[in-house]
C-alpha positions as CSV (number, residue, x, y, z in Angstrom):
1,M,69.7,170.0,42.8
2,K,67.6,167.4,44.5
3,K,67.0,166.7,48.2
4,V,66.7,163.0,49.0
5,K,65.2,161.9,52.3
6,I,66.1,158.4,53.3
7,Y,64.4,156.3,56.0
8,V,66.1,153.2,57.2
9,T,64.4,150.8,59.6
10,L,64.9,147.3,61.0
11,R,62.8,144.7,59.3
12,E,59.7,143.6,61.3
13,S,61.2,140.2,61.7
14,V,64.4,141.6,63.4
15,L,64.4,142.2,67.1
16,D,65.0,145.8,68.1
17,P,66.7,145.8,71.6
18,Q,67.3,149.6,71.4
19,G,63.6,150.1,70.7
20,S,62.6,147.8,73.5
21,A,64.8,149.7,76.0
22,V,63.3,153.1,74.9
23,K,59.8,151.6,75.2
24,G,60.6,150.4,78.7
25,S,61.9,153.8,79.7
26,L,58.8,155.6,78.3
27,V,56.5,153.2,80.2
28,N,58.5,153.7,83.4
29,M,58.1,157.4,82.9
30,G,54.4,157.1,82.9
31,Y,53.7,156.8,79.2
32,K,51.7,153.5,79.5
33,E,50.1,154.1,76.2
34,V,53.3,153.3,74.3
35,E,52.8,149.9,72.7
36,D,56.0,149.5,70.7
37,V,59.1,151.5,69.6
38,R,61.3,150.8,66.6
39,I,64.5,152.7,66.2
40,G,65.8,153.7,62.7
41,K,67.9,156.2,60.8
42,Y,67.0,159.3,58.8
43,L,69.4,160.7,56.3
44,E,69.2,163.7,54.0
45,L,71.3,164.0,50.8
46,L,71.7,166.9,48.5
47,I,72.5,165.6,45.0
48,S,73.6,168.0,42.3
49,D,72.0,167.9,38.9
50,T,73.2,164.9,36.9
51,D,72.3,163.0,33.8
52,R,72.2,159.8,35.8
53,D,68.9,158.5,37.1
54,I,68.4,159.7,40.7
55,D,66.3,156.7,41.7
56,T,69.0,154.4,40.5
57,L,71.7,156.4,42.3
58,V,69.9,156.4,45.6
59,K,69.0,152.7,45.4
60,E,72.7,151.9,44.8
61,M,73.9,154.1,47.7
62,C,71.4,152.5,50.0
63,E,72.1,148.9,49.0
64,K,75.9,149.4,49.0
65,L,76.4,151.6,52.1
66,L,73.5,153.3,53.8
67,A,71.4,150.3,54.7
68,N,72.2,146.7,55.7
69,T,69.7,145.1,53.4
70,V,69.9,141.8,55.3
71,I,68.2,143.2,58.4
72,E,67.0,146.7,57.3
73,D,64.5,148.1,54.9
74,Y,64.7,151.5,53.3
75,R,62.5,154.0,51.5
76,F,63.2,157.4,50.1
77,E,61.6,160.6,48.8
78,I,63.1,162.9,46.2
79,E,62.2,166.6,46.0
80,E,63.5,169.8,44.5
81,A,66.1,171.5,46.8
82,H,65.4,175.1,47.6
């Protein structure tokens, strides 16, 4: 079994109003050091052993459902599940 960690983030060229709101709140709370905040998604998948290529499976899942590839980038890590 494999554990897949997927990180989905807005592309740098896309405005992040949620991140801007969080940054403003942090600065108002006294955390003046905060320069920027970008909000994203983190997903974990457990994938059972298969003959199919895990990299290909995960890329397909991300491009078809888990990430909006027009405005989001994604990356993933695959490790053995314990």
